[in-house]
Coordinates of C-alpha atoms in Angstrom, one line a residue:
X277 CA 173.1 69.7 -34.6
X278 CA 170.8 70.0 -31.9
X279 CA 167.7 71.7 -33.7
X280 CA 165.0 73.9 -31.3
X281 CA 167.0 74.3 -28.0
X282 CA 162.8 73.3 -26.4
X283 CA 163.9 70.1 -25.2
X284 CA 164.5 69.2 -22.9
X285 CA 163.5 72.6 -21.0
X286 CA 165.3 72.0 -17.8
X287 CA 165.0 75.3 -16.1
X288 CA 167.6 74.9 -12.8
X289 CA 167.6 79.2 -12.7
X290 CA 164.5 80.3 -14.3
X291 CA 162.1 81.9 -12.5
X292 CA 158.3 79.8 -11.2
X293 CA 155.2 81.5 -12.8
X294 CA 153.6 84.1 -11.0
X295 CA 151.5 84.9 -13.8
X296 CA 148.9 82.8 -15.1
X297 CA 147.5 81.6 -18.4
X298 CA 144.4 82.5 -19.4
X299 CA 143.1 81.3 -23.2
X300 CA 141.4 83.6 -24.7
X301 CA 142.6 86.3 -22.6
X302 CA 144.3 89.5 -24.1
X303 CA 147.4 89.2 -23.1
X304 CA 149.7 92.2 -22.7
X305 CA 153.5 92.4 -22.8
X306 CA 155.4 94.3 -20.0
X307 CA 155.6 97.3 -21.6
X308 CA 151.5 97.0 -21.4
X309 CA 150.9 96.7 -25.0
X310 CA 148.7 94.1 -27.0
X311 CA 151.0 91.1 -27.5
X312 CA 151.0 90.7 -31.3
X313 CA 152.4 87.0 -32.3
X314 CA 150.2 85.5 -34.3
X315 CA 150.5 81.6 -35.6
X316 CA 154.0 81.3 -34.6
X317 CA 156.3 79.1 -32.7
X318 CA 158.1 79.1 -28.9
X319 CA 161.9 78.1 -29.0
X320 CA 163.6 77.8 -25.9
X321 CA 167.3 78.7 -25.9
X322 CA 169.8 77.7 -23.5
X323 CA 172.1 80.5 -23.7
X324 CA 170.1 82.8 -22.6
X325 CA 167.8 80.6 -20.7
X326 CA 164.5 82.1 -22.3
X327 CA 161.4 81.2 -23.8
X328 CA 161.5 82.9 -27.3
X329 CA 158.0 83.4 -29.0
X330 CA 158.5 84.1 -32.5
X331 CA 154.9 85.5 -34.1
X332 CA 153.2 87.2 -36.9
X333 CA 152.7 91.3 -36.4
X334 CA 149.1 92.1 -36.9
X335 CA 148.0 96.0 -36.4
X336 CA 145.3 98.0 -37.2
X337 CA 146.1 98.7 -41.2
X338 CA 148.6 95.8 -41.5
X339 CA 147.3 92.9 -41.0
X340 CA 149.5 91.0 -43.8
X341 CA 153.3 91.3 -44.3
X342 CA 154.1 93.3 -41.2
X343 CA 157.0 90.6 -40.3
X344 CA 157.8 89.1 -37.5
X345 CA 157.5 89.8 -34.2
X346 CA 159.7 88.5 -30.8
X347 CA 158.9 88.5 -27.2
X348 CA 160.7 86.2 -24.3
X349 CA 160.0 84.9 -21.0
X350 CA 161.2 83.2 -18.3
X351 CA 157.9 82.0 -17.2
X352 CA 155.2 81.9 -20.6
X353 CA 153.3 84.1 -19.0
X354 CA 155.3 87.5 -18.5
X355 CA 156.7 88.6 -22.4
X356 CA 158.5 91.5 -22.8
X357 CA 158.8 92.8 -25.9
X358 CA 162.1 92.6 -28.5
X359 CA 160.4 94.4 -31.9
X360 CA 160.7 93.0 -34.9
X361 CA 162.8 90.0 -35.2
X362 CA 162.3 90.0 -39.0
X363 CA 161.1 93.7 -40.4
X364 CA 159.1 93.8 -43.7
X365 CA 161.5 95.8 -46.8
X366 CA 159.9 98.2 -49.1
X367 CA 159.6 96.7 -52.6
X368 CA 161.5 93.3 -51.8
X369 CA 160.3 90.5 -53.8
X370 CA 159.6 88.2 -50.7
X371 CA 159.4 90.7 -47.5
X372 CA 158.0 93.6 -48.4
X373 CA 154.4 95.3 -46.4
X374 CA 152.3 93.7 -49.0
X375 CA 154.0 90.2 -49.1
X376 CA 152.5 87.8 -47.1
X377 CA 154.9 86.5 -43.9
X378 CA 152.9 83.7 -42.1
X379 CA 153.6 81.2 -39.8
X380 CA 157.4 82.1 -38.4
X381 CA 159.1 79.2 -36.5
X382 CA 162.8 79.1 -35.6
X383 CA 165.2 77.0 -35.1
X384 CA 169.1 76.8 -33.8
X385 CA 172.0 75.0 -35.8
X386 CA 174.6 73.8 -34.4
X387 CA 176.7 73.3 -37.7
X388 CA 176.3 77.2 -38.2
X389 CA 176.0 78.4 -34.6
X390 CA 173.2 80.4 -36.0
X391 CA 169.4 81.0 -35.8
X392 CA 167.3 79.9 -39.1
X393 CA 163.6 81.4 -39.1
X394 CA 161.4 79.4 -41.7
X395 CA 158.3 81.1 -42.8
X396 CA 155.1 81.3 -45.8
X397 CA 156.6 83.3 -48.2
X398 CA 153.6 84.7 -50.6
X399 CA 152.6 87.3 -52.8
X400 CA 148.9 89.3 -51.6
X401 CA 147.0 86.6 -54.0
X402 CA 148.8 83.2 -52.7
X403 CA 150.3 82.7 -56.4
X404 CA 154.3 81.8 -55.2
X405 CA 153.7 79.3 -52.2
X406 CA 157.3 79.2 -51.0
X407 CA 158.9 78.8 -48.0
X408 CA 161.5 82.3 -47.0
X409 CA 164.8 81.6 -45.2
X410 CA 166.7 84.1 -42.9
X411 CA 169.2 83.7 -40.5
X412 CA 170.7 85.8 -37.2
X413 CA 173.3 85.3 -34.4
X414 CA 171.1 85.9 -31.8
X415 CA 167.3 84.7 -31.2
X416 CA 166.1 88.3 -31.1
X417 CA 167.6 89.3 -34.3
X418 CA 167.3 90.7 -36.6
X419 CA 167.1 88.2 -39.2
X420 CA 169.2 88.8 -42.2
X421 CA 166.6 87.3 -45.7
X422 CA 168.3 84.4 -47.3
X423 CA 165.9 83.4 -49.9
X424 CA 162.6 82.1 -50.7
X425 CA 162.2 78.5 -52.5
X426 CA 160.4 76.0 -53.4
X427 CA 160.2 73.1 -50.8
X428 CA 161.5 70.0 -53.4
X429 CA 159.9 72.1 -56.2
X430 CA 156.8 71.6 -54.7
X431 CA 154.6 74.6 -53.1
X432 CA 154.3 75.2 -49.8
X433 CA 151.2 77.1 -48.1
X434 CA 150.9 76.7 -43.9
X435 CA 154.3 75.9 -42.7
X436 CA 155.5 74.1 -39.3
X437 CA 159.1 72.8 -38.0
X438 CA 159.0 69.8 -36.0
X439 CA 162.8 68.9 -34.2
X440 CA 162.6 65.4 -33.3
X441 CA 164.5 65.3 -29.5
X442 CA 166.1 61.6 -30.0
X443 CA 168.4 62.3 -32.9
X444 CA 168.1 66.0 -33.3
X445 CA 166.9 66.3 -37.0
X446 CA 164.5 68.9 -38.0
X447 CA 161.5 68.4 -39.9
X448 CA 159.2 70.6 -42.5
X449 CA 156.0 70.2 -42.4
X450 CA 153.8 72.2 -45.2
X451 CA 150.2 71.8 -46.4
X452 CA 150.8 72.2 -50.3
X453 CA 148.0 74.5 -51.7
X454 CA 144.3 73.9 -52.5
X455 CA 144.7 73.0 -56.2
X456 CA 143.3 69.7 -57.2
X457 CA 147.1 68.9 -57.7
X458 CA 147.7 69.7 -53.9
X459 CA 145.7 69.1 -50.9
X460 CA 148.4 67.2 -49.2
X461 CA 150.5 67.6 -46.2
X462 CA 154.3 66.5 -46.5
X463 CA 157.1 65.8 -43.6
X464 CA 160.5 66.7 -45.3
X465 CA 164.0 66.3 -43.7
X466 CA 166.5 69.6 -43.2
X467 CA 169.9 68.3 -43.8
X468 CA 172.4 69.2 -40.9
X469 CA 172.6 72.4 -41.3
X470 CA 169.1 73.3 -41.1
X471 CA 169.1 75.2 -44.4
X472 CA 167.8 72.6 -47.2
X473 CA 165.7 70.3 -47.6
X474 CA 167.1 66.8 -48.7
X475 CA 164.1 64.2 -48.2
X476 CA 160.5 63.5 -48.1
X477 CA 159.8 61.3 -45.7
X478 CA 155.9 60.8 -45.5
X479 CA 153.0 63.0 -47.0
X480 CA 149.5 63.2 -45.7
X481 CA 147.9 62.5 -48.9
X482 CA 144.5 64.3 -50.0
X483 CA 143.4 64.9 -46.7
X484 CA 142.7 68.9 -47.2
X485 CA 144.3 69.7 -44.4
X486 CA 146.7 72.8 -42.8
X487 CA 148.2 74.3 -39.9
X488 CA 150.6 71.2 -39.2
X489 CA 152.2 70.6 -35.7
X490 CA 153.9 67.3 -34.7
X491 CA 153.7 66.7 -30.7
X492 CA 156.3 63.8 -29.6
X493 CA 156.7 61.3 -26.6
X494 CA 159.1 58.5 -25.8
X495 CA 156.6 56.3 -28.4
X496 CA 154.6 57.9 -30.1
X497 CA 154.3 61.0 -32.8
X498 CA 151.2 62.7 -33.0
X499 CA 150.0 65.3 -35.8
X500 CA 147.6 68.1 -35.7
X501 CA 146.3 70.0 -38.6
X502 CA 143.2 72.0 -39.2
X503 CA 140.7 71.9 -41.6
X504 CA 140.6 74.3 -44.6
X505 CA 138.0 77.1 -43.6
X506 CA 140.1 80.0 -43.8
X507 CA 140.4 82.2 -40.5
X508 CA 136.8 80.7 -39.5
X509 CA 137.5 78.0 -36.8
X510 CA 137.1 74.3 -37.1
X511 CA 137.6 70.7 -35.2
X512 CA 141.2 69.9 -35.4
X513 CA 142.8 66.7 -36.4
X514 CA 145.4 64.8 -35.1
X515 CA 147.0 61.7 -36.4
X516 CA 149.3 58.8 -34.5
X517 CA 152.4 57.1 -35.8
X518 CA 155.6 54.9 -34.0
X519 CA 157.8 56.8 -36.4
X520 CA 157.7 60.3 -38.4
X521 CA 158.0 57.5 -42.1
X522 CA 154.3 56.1 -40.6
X523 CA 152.2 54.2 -41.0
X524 CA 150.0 57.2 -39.8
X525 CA 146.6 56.6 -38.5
X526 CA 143.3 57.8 -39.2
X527 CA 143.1 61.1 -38.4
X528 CA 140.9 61.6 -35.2
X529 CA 139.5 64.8 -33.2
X530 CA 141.5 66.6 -30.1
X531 CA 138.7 68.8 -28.7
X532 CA 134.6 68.0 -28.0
X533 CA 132.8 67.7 -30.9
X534 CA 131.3 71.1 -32.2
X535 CA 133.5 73.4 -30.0
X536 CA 135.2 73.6 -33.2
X537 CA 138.7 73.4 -31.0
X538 CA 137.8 75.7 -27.9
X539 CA 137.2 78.5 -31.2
X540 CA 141.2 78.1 -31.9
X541 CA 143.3 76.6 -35.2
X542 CA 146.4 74.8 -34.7
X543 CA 150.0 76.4 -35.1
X544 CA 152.7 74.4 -33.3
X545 CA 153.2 72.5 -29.4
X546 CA 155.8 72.4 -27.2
X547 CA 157.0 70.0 -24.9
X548 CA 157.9 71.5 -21.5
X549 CA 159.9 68.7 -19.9
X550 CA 159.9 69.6 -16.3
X551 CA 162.2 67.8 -13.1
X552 CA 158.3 66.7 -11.9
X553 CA 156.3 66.0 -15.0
X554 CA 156.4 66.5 -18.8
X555 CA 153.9 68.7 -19.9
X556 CA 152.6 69.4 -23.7
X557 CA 151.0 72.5 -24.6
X558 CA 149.0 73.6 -27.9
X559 CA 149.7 77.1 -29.1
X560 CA 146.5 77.9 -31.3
X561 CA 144.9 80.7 -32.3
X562 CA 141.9 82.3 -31.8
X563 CA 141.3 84.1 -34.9
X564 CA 139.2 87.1 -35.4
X565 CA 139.0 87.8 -39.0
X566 CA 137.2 90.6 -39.0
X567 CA 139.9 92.3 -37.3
X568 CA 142.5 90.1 -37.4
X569 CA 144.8 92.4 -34.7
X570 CA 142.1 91.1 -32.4
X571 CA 142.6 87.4 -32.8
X572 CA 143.4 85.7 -29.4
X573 CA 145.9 82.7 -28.1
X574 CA 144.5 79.6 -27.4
X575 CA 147.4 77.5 -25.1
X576 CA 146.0 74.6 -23.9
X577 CA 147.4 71.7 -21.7
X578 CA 147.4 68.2 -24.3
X579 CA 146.5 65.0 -21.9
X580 CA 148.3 62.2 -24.1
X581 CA 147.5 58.5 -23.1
X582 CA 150.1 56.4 -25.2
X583 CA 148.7 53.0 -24.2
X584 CA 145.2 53.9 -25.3
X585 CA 146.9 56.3 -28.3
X586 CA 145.2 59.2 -27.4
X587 CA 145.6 63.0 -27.9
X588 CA 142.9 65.4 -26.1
X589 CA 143.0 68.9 -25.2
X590 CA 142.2 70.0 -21.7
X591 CA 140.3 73.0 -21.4
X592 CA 140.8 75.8 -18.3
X593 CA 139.9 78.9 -17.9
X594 CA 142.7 80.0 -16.1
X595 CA 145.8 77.6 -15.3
X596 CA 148.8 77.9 -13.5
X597 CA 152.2 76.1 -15.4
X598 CA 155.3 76.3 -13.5
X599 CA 157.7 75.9 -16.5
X600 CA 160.7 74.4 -13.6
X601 CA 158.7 71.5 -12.6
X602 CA 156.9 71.2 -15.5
X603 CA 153.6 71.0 -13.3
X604 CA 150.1 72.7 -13.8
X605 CA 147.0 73.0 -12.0
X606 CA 143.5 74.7 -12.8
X607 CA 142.4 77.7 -11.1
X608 CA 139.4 77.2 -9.4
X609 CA 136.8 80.4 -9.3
X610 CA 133.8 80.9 -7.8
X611 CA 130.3 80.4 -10.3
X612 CA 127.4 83.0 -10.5
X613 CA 125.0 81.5 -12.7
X614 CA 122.6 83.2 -15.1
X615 CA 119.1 81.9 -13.3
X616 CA 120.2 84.5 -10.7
X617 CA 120.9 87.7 -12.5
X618 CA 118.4 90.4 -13.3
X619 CA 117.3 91.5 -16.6
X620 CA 116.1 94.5 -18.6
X621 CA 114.4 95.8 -21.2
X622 CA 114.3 93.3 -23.7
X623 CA 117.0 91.0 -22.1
X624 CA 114.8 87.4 -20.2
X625 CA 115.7 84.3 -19.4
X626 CA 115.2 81.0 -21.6
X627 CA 115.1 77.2 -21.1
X628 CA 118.0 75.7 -22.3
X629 CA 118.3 72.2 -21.5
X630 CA 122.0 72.3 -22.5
X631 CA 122.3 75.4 -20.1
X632 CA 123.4 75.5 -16.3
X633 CA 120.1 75.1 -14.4
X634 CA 118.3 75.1 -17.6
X635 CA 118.5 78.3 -18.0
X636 CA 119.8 80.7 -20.2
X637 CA 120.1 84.5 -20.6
X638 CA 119.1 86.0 -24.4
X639 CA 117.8 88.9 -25.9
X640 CA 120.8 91.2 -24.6
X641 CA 121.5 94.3 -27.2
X642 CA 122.7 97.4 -26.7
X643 CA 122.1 99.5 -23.8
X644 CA 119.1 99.4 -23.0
X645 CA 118.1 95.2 -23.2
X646 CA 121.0 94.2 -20.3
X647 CA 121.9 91.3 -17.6
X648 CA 123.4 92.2 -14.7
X649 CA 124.7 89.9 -11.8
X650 CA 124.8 91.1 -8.4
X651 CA 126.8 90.0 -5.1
X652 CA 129.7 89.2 -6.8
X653 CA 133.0 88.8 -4.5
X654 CA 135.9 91.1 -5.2
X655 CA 138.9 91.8 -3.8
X656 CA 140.2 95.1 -5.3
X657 CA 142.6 93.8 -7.5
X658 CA 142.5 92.8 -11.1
X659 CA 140.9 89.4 -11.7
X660 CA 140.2 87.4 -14.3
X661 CA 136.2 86.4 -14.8
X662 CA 135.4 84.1 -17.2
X663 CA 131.8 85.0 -19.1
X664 CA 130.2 81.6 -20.6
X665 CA 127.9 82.4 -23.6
X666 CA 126.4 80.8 -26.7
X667 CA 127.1 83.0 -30.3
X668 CA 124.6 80.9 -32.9
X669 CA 125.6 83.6 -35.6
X670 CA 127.6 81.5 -38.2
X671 CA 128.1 78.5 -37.6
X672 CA 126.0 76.6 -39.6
X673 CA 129.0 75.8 -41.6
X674 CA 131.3 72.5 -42.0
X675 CA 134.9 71.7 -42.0
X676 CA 134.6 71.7 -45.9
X677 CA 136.2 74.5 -47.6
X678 CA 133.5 77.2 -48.8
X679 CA 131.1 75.6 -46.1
X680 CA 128.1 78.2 -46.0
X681 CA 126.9 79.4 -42.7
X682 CA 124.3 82.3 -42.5
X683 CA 124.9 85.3 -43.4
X684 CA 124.2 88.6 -42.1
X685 CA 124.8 91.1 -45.3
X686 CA 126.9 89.3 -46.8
X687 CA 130.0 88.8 -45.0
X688 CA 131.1 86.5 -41.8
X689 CA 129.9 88.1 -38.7
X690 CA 131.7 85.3 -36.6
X691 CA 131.9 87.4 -33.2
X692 CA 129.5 89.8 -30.9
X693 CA 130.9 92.1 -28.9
X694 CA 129.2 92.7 -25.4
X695 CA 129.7 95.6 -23.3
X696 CA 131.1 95.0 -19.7
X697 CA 130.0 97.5 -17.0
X698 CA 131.4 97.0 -13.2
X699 CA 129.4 98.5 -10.5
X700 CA 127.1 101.0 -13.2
X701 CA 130.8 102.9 -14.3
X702 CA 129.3 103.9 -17.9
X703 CA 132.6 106.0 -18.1
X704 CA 134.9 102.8 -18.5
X705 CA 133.3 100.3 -20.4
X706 CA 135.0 97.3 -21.5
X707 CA 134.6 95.3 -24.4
X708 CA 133.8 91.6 -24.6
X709 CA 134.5 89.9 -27.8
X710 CA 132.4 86.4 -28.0
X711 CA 133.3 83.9 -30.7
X712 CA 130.7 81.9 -32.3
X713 CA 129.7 78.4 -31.4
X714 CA 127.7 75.7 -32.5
X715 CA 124.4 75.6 -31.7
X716 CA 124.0 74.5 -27.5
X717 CA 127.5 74.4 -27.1
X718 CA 128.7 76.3 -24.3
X719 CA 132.4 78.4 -24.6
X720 CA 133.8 81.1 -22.5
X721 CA 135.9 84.5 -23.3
X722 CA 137.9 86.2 -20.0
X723 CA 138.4 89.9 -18.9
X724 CA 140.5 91.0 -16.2
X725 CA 138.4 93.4 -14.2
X726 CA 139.1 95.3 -11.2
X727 CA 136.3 94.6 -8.5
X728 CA 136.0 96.5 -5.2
X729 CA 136.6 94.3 -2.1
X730 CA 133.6 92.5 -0.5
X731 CA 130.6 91.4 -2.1
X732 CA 128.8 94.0 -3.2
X733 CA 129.8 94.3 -7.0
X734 CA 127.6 94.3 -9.5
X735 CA 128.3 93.2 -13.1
X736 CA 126.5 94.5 -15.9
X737 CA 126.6 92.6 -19.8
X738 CA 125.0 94.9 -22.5
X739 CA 125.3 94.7 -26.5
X740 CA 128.1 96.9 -28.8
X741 CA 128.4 96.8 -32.4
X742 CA 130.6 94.7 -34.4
X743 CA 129.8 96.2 -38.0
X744 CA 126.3 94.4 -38.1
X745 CA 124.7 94.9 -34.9
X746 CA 124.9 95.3 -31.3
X747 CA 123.3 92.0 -29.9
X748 CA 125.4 90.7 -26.6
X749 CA 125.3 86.7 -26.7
X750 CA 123.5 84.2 -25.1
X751 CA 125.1 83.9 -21.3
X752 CA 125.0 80.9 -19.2
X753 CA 127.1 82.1 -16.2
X754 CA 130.1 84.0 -15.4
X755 CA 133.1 82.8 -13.1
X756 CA 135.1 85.0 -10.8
X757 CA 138.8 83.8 -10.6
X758 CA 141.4 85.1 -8.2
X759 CA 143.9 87.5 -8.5
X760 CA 147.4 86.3 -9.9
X761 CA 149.8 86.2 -7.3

């Protein structure tokens, strides 16, 4: 048994990138629609010699239980669309539209020549806490519902597989609810089949953690989880053993301090080992829960230092991972910075020691209070630019669950939108969704504009409404990228 055909991904015939990655960014299939895999897994398969990205299917109106959704590549970057890899049942006990189907990963087994698709099986009110079971022939499906169980009798809330590359076992790893009784994190064997669980081999015990994802090098294992704040976004964990039975260490952060992860929630990693270099990346998500079809992908290069036994992510803007060598470099753009721009209305510019310059653009909301930066270099083609802002809205809270941040009637405002105007065009305005950060902490969001060529563009940053109100957020500066090649 062989486990997730990811590694090692030695790509002789696939295609180099010539598309890049852009956390954050909304990233569309090549059919041009919304890619919609949400807190899933990437297993590379060797008969076909594809990437396969196995996700949850958020829309408009379905948010929960819409099932499972597919996509490959050959590069991580270009996904065409395969449907529904697992499609939701009306009235099934375990798969139905208002089940809950979270956190997909799949796996190949060699004993059954087959594909076995794990999930969070759950009713709408989180009262079964089981883990489904389904199986198909191919990696696109569709996948045929085996059953839904519980893990050694145990429950079973946020669910990763981890496939350990020297011996070719496969791991479960599952928070086990929020009850006083729970709060832990287990590690539990498949047999060889990959369709039972036979043994516990170490549990995270009372650390209130979720999300799990095991990254591995020639020495080391390292865990991430998240903290328990629902879809708001927190500071990851990660944890460092010699072997999966531990001892584990203390559990340490992967990103700055109050960036809360770059905004993004753990989900699963994947080793990309390359005839140049071995590369790890994190898939997160950026969640949106007030429209959770909005929610973003966070995929990050992980810069692992065994010797020091270290785990940090790397944030870019915009990156460029050839999946054949297993190399990656950052994009470099070019910086206009907020002390420049001109304002309006209300819109004026504020010291900010944490700023660029010291300076920082507030007081941008709706239409009429705007920022707009001028002389900006395009070359008529779609680029991405990369707006840098500070959202104080919410987060006031902790990584405790049922921290309390402000509130703005009552509910989680978590996100402005801005509007995004390109050389005064009111008739095609785009929308820039801006997660929250802590206070004087700096993040960015992308679009991919068009600009005309030259350097005569003008960008213009206004406020749109997000159910509460239409205030733009704090901007420090913007940075123009250039266009894929």
């Amino acid at each position: 048994m062989l486990g997730i055909k990811i590694l090692p991904v030695l790509l002789f015939g696939a295609i180099a990138q010539s598309k890049y990655i852009v956390p954050g960014g909304r990233w569309h299939d090549t059919d041009g629609n919304l890619v919609s895999a949400h807190a899933g897994s990437i297993t590379f398969d060797e008969g076909t010699g594809r990437f396969w990205w196995f996700g949850e299917y958020k829309i408009e109106g379905q948010e929960e239980g819409g099932g499972v959704s597919v996509y490959s590549s050959e590069d991580l970057a270009t996904w065409e669309s395969h449907g529904l890899a697992l499609e939701p049942v009306k009235n099934h006990t375990y798969i139905s539209p208002e089940n809950v189907i979270q956190r997909p990963k799949v796996v190949y087994s060699e004993e059954t020549s087959q594909y076995h698709m794990f999930w969070h099986a759950d009713n709408s009110t989180y009262g079964l806490l089981l883990q489904g079971f389904a199986t198909s022939d191919t990696p696109a499906g569709p996948y045929t519902f085996v059953n839904a169980t519980a893990p050694m009798g145990n429950w079973s809330q946020d669910y990763g597989l981890f496939t350990d590359y020297k011996d070719g076992r496969s791991y479960a790893l599952y928070s086990n609810g929020d009850s006083v009784e729970g709060r832990d994190v287990y590690i539990t064997r498949y047999n060889k089949e990959v369709s039972e669980l036979e043994e516990v081999v170490y549990r995270f015990n009372k650390f209130d953690l979720e999300a799990p994802t095991i990254v591995q090098t020639d020495n080391s294992y390292y865990a991430l989880m998240s903290h328990k704040t629902g879809y708001r976004p927190n500071n990851v964990v990660a944890f460092r053993a010699d072997s999966l039975e531990g001892p584990w260490s203390q559990p340490f952060m992967v990103a700055p301090l109050n960036t809360r992860t770059f905004n993004s929630q753990s989900g699963y990693t994947l080793k990309i080992e390359g005839s140049k270099k071995t590369t790890y990346l994190y898939i997160g998500d950026q969640w949106d829960s007030n429209s959770l079809w909005e929610s973003r992908y966070i995929w990050l290069p992980i810069e692992i230092d065994d010797k020091k036994k270290t785990l940090e992510l790397a944030w870019h803007d915009v990156y460029d991972l050839n999946v054949k060598t297993g190399e990656w470099k950052p994009i470099e753009g070019k910086t206009y910075y907020g002390k420049d721009a001109k304002t309006s209305g209300d819109a004026f510019k504020q010291e900010a020691n944490f700023a660029s310059h010291n300076t920082i653009l507030t007081g941008i909301y709706g239409n009429d209070s705007t920022v707009t930066f001028e002389g900006i270099e395009g070359t008529g083609k779609p680029q991405w630019v990369s707006f840098y802002y500070q959202n104080t809205d919410d987060m006031g809270f902790g990584d405790q669950p049922g921290g309390t941040p402000d509130r703005i009637g009552g509910e989680w405002q978590l996100r402005r939108i801005s509007s995004v105007v390109v050389n005064g065009n009111t008739s095609n305005v785009e929308t820039l969704y801006q997660r929250d950060t802590h206070k004087s902490i700096i993040l960015s969001t992308p679009l991919k504009l068009t600009l005309e060529k030259g350097k005569q563009n003008t960008i213009t940053i206004g406020g749109l409404y997000n159910g509460f109100d239409y205030k733009g957020a704090d901007l420090d500066r913007i940075v123009v990228y250039p266009p894929e090649e």
